[in-house]
Coordinates of C-alpha atoms in Angstrom, one line a residue:
X1 CA -0.1 0.0 -0.1
X2 CA 1.3 3.4 -0.9
X3 CA 1.8 6.3 1.4
X4 CA 1.0 9.8 -0.1
X5 CA 2.5 13.3 0.6
X6 CA 1.2 16.3 -1.1
X7 CA 3.3 19.5 -1.7
X8 CA 3.4 22.7 -3.8
X9 CA 0.5 24.6 -2.2
X10 CA 0.8 28.3 -1.3
X11 CA -0.5 31.8 -1.8
X12 CA -1.0 32.9 -5.4
X13 CA -2.7 35.9 -7.1
X14 CA -5.8 35.4 -9.1
X15 CA -4.9 34.3 -12.7
X16 CA -1.6 32.6 -11.4
X17 CA -0.5 29.1 -11.4
X18 CA 0.7 26.5 -9.1
X19 CA 1.9 22.8 -9.5
X20 CA 0.8 20.4 -6.8
X21 CA 2.8 17.3 -6.3
X22 CA 1.6 13.9 -4.7
X23 CA 4.6 11.7 -4.0
X24 CA 4.0 8.1 -3.2
X25 CA 6.2 5.6 -1.3
X26 CA 6.4 2.0 -2.5
X27 CA 7.2 0.3 -5.7
X28 CA 3.7 -0.3 -6.9
X29 CA 2.6 3.3 -7.5
X30 CA 2.1 2.7 -11.1
X31 CA -0.7 0.3 -10.4
X32 CA -2.7 2.9 -8.5
X33 CA -5.2 5.4 -10.0
X34 CA -5.0 8.7 -8.5
X35 CA -7.6 11.3 -7.6
X36 CA -7.4 14.8 -6.4
X37 CA -10.1 16.4 -4.1
X38 CA -10.3 19.8 -2.6
X39 CA -12.2 21.2 0.5
X40 CA -12.8 24.8 1.0
X41 CA -13.8 26.2 4.5
X42 CA -17.3 25.4 5.5
X43 CA -17.8 23.2 2.4
X44 CA -17.9 19.5 1.6
X45 CA -14.9 17.8 0.0
X46 CA -15.2 17.7 -3.7
X47 CA -13.8 15.9 -6.8
X48 CA -11.3 17.9 -8.8
X49 CA -9.5 15.4 -11.1
X50 CA -8.5 11.8 -11.5
X51 CA -6.0 9.8 -13.6
X52 CA -5.9 6.1 -14.4
X53 CA -3.3 3.7 -13.3
X54 CA -0.2 2.6 -15.3
X55 CA 0.2 5.0 -18.3
X56 CA -2.4 7.4 -17.1
X57 CA -4.1 7.4 -20.5
X58 CA -7.3 8.7 -19.2
X59 CA -7.9 11.7 -17.1
X60 CA -11.2 13.1 -15.7
X61 CA -12.0 16.7 -14.4
X62 CA -14.6 18.4 -12.5
X63 CA -16.5 20.9 -14.7
X64 CA -15.2 23.8 -12.5
X65 CA -11.6 23.1 -13.4
X66 CA -11.8 21.6 -16.8
X67 CA -9.5 23.5 -19.1
X68 CA -7.6 25.1 -16.3
X69 CA -6.2 22.2 -14.4
X70 CA -4.1 19.3 -15.8
X71 CA -3.4 16.0 -14.1
X72 CA -0.4 13.9 -15.0
X73 CA 1.8 11.3 -13.6
X74 CA 5.5 10.2 -13.6
X75 CA 5.7 6.6 -12.5
X76 CA 9.5 6.6 -12.5
X77 CA 9.4 9.3 -9.7
X78 CA 6.3 7.9 -8.1
X79 CA 4.8 11.2 -8.3
X80 CA 1.5 12.8 -9.6
X81 CA 1.2 16.3 -10.6
X82 CA -1.9 18.6 -10.7
X83 CA -1.2 21.8 -12.5
X84 CA -3.5 24.7 -11.5
X85 CA -3.8 27.5 -14.0
X86 CA -5.9 30.6 -14.3
X87 CA -6.6 30.4 -10.7
X88 CA -9.5 32.3 -9.0
X89 CA -10.7 32.8 -5.3
X90 CA -13.0 29.9 -5.7
X91 CA -10.1 27.5 -6.1
X92 CA -9.0 28.3 -2.5
X93 CA -9.1 25.1 -0.6
X94 CA -7.0 22.4 0.9
X95 CA -6.2 19.9 -1.9
X96 CA -5.9 16.3 -1.1
X97 CA -4.7 13.4 -3.3
X98 CA -5.9 9.8 -3.0
X99 CA -5.0 6.4 -4.4
X100 CA -6.9 3.4 -5.3
X101 CA -5.2 0.2 -6.7
X102 CA -6.5 -0.3 -10.3
X103 CA -9.7 1.7 -10.2
X104 CA -10.5 5.3 -10.7
X105 CA -12.7 6.7 -7.9
X106 CA -14.4 10.1 -7.9
X107 CA -16.2 10.3 -4.6
X108 CA -14.6 11.4 -1.3
X109 CA -16.8 8.7 0.2
X110 CA -15.2 6.0 -1.8
X111 CA -12.9 3.5 -0.2
X112 CA -9.4 4.6 -1.2
X113 CA -6.3 2.8 -0.3
X114 CA -4.5 5.9 0.9
X115 CA -5.0 9.6 1.5
X116 CA -2.4 12.4 1.6
X117 CA -2.5 15.0 4.4
X118 CA -3.4 17.8 2.1
X119 CA -1.8 21.0 0.9
X120 CA -3.3 24.5 1.2
X121 CA -3.9 26.6 -1.8
X122 CA -5.0 30.2 -1.3
X123 CA -5.8 32.6 -4.1
X124 CA -5.9 36.2 -3.4
X125 CA -8.1 38.5 -5.5

């Protein structure tokens, strides 16, 4: 089972960009699908993006981020990357990555194998 650590969050002005990383331990990272969620203060955790296991040939995005965020993976580095572009205040949240072996899951209530601790993204307007 993998352990996940997110990084790359921070404070950015509206219209700016960030790249979040989700580093995984273990030698089986490539067999895990990866999903990103976010949770803003006082709101439910929501789906952001997901990528399939192995080659990551398929990606899925929430409508709110489609065309602005890009999810990728580098199995050689055991890391997934979420690029956040054209950020706005509504993107302010704690961003979490989660992993499930073999299967793409998109609900925070689904049973993931592992969750990261989260990284804060704050967008100033």
